[in-house]
C-alpha positions as a printed Julia matrix, in Angstrom:
154×3 Matrix{Float64}:
 105.34  102.8   110.84
 102.09  103.3   112.67
  99.18  105.58  111.94
  95.75  106.42  113.24
  92.73  107.78  111.41
  89.0   107.6   112.0
  86.43  107.7   109.23
  82.71  107.84  109.97
  80.48  105.25  108.25
  76.74  105.27  108.97
  77.09  107.1   112.31
  79.85  104.74  113.43
  83.58  104.83  112.85
  85.18  102.24  110.57
  86.64  100.91  113.78
  87.4   102.35  117.16
  90.99  103.03  116.21
  91.43  102.07  112.56
  95.07  101.39  113.27
  97.28  100.42  110.38
 100.79   99.11  110.51
 103.57   98.06  108.2
 105.84   95.21  109.18
 108.8    93.51  107.48
 106.44   91.65  105.12
 104.31   94.7   104.37
 106.3    97.6   103.02
 106.37  100.2   100.3
 108.41   99.1    97.29
 109.64  101.47   94.57
 111.1   100.0    91.39
 113.07  102.86   89.82
 113.37  101.07   86.47
 109.73  101.35   85.47
 108.3   103.71   88.13
 106.12  100.98   89.63
 105.09  101.53   93.24
 103.55   98.98   95.54
 102.28   99.7    99.01
 100.86   96.97  101.25
  99.05   97.79  104.49
  96.95   95.86  106.98
  93.99   97.76  108.43
  92.13   96.61  111.54
  88.83   97.12  109.7
  86.58   94.66  107.8
  87.08   94.64  104.02
  83.52   95.82  103.37
  84.13   99.03  105.34
  87.45   99.73  103.62
  85.69   99.24  100.26
  83.1   101.86  101.26
  85.92  104.28  102.07
  87.14  103.88   98.48
  83.81  104.2    96.64
  81.61  106.5    98.76
  82.32  110.15   97.86
  81.71  111.42  101.41
  84.1   108.82  102.84
  86.67  109.43  100.08
  86.81  113.06  101.22
  87.83  111.84  104.68
  90.03  108.95  103.53
  92.22  111.02  101.19
  92.33  114.28  103.2
  95.7   114.79  104.87
  96.17  118.1   106.72
  96.84  120.72  105.61
  95.26  119.43  102.37
  91.53  118.74  102.26
  89.51  116.84   99.65
  86.65  119.26   99.02
  84.92  117.43   96.15
  84.73  113.79   95.12
  82.49  113.11   92.12
  82.53  109.37   91.44
  80.88  107.02   88.94
  82.22  103.62   90.03
  82.0   101.4    86.93
  84.29  100.55   84.01
  84.34  103.69   81.87
  82.98  105.79   84.75
  85.11  108.6    86.06
  86.11  110.15   89.32
  87.05  113.78   89.81
  88.82  114.47   93.1
  89.44  118.11   94.08
  91.9   118.99   96.83
  92.27  122.38   98.51
  95.61  123.4    99.99
  96.4   125.67  102.92
  96.65  128.64  100.53
  93.12  127.94   99.23
  94.32  126.82   95.8
  92.46  123.85   94.35
  93.8   121.0    92.27
  91.52  118.5    90.51
  92.44  115.06   89.25
  90.24  113.25   86.72
  90.55  109.49   86.35
  88.54  106.83   84.53
  87.84  103.4    85.97
  89.19  100.56   83.83
  88.12   97.7    86.1
  85.83   97.43   89.11
  85.47   94.17   91.05
  83.0    94.97   93.81
  84.58   94.73   97.25
  87.93   93.6    95.86
  89.6    95.75   93.23
  89.64   99.14   91.51
  91.79  100.0    88.5
  91.79  103.57   87.21
  93.9   105.91   85.08
  94.29  109.56   84.22
  94.9   108.57   80.57
  91.25  109.42   79.83
  89.19  112.51   80.69
  85.95  110.54   80.45
  84.95  107.16   79.04
  87.57  106.41   76.43
  88.31  110.07   75.53
  92.13  110.44   75.72
  93.6   112.92   78.19
  96.53  115.17   77.37
  97.87  114.69   80.92
  98.28  110.9    81.17
 100.72  110.01   83.94
  99.6   106.8    85.65
  97.38  103.79   86.11
  96.53  102.68   89.65
  95.31   99.3    90.89
  93.93   98.97   94.43
  93.33   95.43   95.74
  91.62   94.44   98.99
  91.87   91.08  100.76
  90.38   89.89  104.04
  93.03   88.84  106.56
  92.64   87.65  110.17
  93.44   91.14  111.5
  91.03   92.96  109.14
  91.94   94.0   105.59
  95.07   93.98  103.5
  95.01   96.9   101.03
  97.46   97.09   98.14
  97.44  100.35   96.18
  99.87  100.04   93.27
 100.25  103.11   91.03
 102.34  102.74   87.88
 103.84  106.05   86.79
 104.7   106.83   83.16
 107.85  108.83   82.59
 108.06  108.72   78.79
 105.52  109.96   76.32
């Protein structure tokens, strides 16, 4: 699968094309037994720029917006115990917000967050997942591995 998206960083795009691809060694995996998902992509962009797309609220709005849905708000406090609130608007104008708390932040390399908390260590009534996003430098740019783990039992 191939895709193309441009995200502006400091008056320049992340790259001219920001092309990503999946090959036979880089694929989405879904384990139906425990609802674990793993996605591995290579982006033709330096790791530092991909990291900014994950932690800068203005870039997050671009990174996560997929027409016809638009991220209209991204309030982020990137630190363990800090939270992010992402609000998406659909084509009908309805808004949906997701609140997640960061469990682990390794600058430039890894984010781990969950919706099990509304804010630092205050339990949420809507806990559904924990997500780990890892970044690695590779010769072609950056390997990004978002791996959400979905809970199905309460």
